[in-house]
CSV table of C-alpha atoms in Angstrom, one decimal:
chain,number,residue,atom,x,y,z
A,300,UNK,CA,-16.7,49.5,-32.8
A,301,UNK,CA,-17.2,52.4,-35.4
A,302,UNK,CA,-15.7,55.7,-33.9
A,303,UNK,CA,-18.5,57.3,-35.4
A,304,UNK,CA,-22.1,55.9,-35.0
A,305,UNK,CA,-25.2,57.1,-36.3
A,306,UNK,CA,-29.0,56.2,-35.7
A,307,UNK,CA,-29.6,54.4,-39.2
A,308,UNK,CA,-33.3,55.1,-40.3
A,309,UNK,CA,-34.6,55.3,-42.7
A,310,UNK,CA,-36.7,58.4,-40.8
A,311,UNK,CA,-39.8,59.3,-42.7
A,312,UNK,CA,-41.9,62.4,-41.0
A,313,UNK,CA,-44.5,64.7,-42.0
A,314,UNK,CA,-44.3,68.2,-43.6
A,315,UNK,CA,-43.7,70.9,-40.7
A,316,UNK,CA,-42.3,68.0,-38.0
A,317,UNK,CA,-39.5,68.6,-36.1
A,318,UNK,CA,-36.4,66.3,-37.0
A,319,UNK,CA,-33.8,65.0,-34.8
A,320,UNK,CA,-30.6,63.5,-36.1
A,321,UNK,CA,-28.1,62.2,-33.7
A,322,UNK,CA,-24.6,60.7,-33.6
A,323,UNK,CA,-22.3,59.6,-30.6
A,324,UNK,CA,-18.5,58.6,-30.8
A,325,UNK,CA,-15.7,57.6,-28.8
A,326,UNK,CA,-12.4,59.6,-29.8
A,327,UNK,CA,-12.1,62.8,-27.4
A,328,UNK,CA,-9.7,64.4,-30.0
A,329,UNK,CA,-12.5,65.4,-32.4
A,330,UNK,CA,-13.1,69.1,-31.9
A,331,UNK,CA,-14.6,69.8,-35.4
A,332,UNK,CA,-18.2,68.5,-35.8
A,333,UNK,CA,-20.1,68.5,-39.0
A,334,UNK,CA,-23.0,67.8,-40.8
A,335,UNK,CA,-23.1,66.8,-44.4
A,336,UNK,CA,-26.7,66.5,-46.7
A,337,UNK,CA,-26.8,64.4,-49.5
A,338,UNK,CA,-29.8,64.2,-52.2
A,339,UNK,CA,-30.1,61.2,-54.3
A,340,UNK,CA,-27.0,60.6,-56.4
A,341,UNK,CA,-25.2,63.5,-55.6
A,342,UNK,CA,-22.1,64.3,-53.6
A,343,UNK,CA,-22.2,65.8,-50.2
A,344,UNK,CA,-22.2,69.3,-49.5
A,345,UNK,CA,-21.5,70.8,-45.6
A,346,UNK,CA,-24.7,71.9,-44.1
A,347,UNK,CA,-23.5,72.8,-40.4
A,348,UNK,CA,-20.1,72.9,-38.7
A,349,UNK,CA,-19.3,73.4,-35.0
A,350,UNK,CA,-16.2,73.5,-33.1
A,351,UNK,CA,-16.1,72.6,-29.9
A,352,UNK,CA,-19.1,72.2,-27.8
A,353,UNK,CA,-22.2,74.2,-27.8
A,354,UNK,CA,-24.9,75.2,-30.4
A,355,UNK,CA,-25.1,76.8,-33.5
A,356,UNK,CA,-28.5,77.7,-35.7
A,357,UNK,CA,-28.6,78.9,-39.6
A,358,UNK,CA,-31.9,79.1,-40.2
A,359,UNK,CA,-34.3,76.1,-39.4
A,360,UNK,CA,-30.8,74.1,-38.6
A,361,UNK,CA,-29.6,73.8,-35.2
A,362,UNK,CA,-26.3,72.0,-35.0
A,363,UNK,CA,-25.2,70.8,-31.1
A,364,UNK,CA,-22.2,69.7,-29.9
A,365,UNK,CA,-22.3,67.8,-26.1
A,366,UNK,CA,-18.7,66.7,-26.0
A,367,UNK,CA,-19.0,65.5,-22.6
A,368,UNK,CA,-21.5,62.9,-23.6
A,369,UNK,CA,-19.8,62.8,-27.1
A,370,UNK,CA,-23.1,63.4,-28.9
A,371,UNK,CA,-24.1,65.8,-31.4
A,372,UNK,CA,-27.7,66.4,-32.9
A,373,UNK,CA,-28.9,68.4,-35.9
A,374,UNK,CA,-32.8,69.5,-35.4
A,375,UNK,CA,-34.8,70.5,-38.6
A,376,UNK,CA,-37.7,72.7,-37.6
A,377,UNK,CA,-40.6,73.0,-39.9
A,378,UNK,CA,-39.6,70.3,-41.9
A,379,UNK,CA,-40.0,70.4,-46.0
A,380,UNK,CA,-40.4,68.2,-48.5
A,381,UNK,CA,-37.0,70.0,-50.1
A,382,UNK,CA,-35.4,68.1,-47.3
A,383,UNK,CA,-35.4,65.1,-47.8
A,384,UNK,CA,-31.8,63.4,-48.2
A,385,UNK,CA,-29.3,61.7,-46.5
A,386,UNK,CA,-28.0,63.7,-43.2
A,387,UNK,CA,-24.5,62.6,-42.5
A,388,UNK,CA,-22.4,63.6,-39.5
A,389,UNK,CA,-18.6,64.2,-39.3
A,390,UNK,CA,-16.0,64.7,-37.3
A,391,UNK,CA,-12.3,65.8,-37.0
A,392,UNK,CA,-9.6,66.0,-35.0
A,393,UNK,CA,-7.0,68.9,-34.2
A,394,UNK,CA,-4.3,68.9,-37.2
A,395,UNK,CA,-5.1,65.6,-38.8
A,396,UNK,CA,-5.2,67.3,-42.5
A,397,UNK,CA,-8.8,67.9,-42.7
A,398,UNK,CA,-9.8,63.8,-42.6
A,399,UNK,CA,-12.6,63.7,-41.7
A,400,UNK,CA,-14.5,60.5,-39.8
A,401,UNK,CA,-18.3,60.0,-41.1
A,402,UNK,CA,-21.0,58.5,-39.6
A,403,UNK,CA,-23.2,55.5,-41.7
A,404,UNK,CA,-25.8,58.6,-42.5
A,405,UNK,CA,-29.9,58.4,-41.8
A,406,UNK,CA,-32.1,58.9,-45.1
A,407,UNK,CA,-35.4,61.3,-44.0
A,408,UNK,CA,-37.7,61.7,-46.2
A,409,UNK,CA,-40.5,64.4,-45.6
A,410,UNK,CA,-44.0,63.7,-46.6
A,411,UNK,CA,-46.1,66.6,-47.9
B,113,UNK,CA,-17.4,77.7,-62.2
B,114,UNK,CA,-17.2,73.6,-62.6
B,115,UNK,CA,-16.3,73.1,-58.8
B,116,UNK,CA,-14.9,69.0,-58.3
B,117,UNK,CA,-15.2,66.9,-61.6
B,118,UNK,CA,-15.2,63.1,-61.4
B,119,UNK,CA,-14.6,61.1,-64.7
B,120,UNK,CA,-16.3,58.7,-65.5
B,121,UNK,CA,-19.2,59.2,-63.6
B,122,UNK,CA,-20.2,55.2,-64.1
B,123,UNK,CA,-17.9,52.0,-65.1
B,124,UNK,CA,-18.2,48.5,-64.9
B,125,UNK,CA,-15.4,46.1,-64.8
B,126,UNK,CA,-14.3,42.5,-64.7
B,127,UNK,CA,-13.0,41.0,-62.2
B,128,UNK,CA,-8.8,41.3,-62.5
B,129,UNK,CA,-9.3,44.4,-65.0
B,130,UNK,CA,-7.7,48.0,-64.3
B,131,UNK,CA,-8.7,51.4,-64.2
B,132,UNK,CA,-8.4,55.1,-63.2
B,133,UNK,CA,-10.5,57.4,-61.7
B,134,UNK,CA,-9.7,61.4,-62.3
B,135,UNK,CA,-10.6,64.2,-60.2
B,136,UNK,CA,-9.9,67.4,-61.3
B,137,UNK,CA,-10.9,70.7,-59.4
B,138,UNK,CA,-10.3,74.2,-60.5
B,139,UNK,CA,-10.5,76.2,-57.0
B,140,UNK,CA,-6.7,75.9,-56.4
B,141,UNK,CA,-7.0,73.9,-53.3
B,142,UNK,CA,-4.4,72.7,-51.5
B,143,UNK,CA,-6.0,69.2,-49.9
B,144,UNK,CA,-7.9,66.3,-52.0
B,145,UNK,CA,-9.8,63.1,-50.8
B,146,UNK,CA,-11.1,60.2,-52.0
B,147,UNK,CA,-14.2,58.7,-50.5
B,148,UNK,CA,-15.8,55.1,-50.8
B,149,UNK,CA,-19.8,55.3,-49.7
B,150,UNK,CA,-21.4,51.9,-49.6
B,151,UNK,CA,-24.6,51.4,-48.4
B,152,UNK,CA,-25.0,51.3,-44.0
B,153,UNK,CA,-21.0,52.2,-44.0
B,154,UNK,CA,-21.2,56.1,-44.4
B,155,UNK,CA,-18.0,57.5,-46.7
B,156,UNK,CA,-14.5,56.0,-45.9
B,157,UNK,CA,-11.9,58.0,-46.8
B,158,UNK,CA,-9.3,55.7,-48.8
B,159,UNK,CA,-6.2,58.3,-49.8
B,160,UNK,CA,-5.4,61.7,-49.2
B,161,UNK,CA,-3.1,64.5,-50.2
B,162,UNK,CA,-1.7,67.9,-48.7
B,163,UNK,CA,-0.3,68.8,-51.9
B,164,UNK,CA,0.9,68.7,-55.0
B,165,UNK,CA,3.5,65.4,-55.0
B,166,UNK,CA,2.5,64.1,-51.4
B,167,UNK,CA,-0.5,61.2,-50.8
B,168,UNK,CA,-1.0,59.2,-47.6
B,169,UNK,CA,-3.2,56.4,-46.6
B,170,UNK,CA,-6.6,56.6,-45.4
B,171,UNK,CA,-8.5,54.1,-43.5
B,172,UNK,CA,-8.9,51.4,-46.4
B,173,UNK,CA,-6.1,52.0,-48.7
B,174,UNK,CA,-5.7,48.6,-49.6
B,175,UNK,CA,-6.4,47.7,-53.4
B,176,UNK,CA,-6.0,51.2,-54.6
B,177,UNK,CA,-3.5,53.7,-55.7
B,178,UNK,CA,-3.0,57.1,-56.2
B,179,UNK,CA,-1.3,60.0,-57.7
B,180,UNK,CA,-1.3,63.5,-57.6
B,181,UNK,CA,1.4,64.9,-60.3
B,182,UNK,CA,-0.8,68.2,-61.0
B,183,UNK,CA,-2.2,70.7,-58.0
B,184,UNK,CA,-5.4,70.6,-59.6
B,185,UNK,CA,-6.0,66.4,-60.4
B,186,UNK,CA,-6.1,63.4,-58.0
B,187,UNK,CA,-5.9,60.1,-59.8
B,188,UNK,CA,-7.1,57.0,-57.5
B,189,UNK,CA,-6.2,53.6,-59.3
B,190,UNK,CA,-7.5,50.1,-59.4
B,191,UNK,CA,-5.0,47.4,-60.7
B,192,UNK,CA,-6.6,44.6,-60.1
B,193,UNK,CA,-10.0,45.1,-59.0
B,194,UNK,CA,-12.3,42.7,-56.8
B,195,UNK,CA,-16.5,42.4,-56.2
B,196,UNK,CA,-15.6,44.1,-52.7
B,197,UNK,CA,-14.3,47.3,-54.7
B,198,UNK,CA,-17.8,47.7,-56.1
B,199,UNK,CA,-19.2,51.4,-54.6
B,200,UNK,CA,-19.8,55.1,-55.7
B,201,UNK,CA,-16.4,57.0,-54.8
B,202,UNK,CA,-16.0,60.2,-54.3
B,203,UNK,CA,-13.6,63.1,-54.6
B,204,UNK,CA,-13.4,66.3,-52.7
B,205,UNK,CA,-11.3,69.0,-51.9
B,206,UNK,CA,-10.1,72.0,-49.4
B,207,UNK,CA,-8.1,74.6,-49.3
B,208,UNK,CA,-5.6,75.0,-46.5
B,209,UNK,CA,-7.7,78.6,-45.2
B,210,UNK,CA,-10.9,77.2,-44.7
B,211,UNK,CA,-12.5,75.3,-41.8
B,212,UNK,CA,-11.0,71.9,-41.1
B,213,UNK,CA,-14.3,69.8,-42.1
B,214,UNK,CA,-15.6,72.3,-45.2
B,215,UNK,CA,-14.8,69.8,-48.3
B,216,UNK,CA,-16.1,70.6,-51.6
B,217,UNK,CA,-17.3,66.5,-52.9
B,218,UNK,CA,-17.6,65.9,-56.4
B,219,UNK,CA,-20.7,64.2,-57.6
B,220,UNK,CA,-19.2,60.8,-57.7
B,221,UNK,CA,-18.2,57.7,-59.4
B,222,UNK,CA,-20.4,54.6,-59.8
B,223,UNK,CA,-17.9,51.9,-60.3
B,224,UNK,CA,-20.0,47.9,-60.3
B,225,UNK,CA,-16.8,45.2,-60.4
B,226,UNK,CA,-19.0,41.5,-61.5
């Protein structure tokens, strides 16, 4: 069993939908929770970070963090085109020299 | 500001050949990674270092080498590579002040082993 595991997709919604991403996993030392966006052929760039549990928002983002339930989500309000990619989550533990545990990653694409 | 440079950006090999991958980044950071992404496996991080002279394994070090002489590069090697090795790797990079998960990815490596 993956310690990380994401809902695969492909997700495919229309312009101004709300999306919800979603991964679960099983080690209780992760205590730093990401979530990486990827566009065709390019590398990864951080989107959202949390610590801990709760939520966090940057704009139409919304990162949270259940740690009880091990779950974390990422919701995209008024979805655009201009995000469509590949949403990856991460994780990391307490002193572990930043490695970092990724999910498999859900491709969304956003129709207009 | 160039960020994380991979070169090359695409290879293809034979089976049994050799082969280094460079990553260089110019943001003085302390930590670098390298990544494998295949498709339905999200990234696996193969090696790791803290610093200049030090590297540790990953979860699938096996195959692969690396080095990291200089602060600023991070070699990862293939001396005898294999179909299974065929994937885009990539390279990122932290500095020890910033967040635990922030890591600056380069744009990758397209590496095809027949």
């Amino acid at each position: 069993q993956k310690e990380v595991e994401q809902d695969p997709g492909p997700l495919s919604v229309p312009e101004g939908a709300i999306v919800s991403l979603n991964c679960t996993y099983s080690n209780s030392a992760f205590q730093y929770f990401m979530w990486y966006r990827q566009y065709s052929r390019k590398g990864p760039e951080l989107l959202m970070y949390t610590y801990s549990s709760g939520n966090k928002e940057d704009g139409r983002f919304t990162a949270q963090v259940d740690k009880s339930s091990k779950y974390i989500s990422l919701f995209i309000r008024d979805s655009q085109p201009s995000d469509s990619a590949t949403y990856l989550c991460a994780m990391s533990a307490y002193n572990q020299g930043g490695k970092l545990i990724f999910g498999q990653g859900t491709e969304l694409s956003v129709k207009p | 500001n160039a960020g994380v440079t991979q070169t090359p950006k695409f290879r293809v090999l034979k089976t049994g050949q050799s082969m280094t991958l460079l990553c260089a980044q110019d943001m003085n950071h302390e930590y670098m990674y390298w990544y494998r992404q295949d498709p339905g496996m999200g990234l696996r991080l193969i090696h790791y270092s803290v610093g200049e002279g030090t590297t540790a394994k990953g979860e699938v070090p096996d195959g692969y080498n690396v080095s990291r002489l200089k602060k600023q590069n991070f070699l990862l090697g293939l001396e005898s590579a294999a179909p299974s090795q065929t994937s885009v790797y990539f390279c990122a990079s932290r500095t020890s002040g910033s967040r635990a998960g922030e890591l600056f990815f380069g744009e990758g490596s397209r590496l095809t082993v027949l």
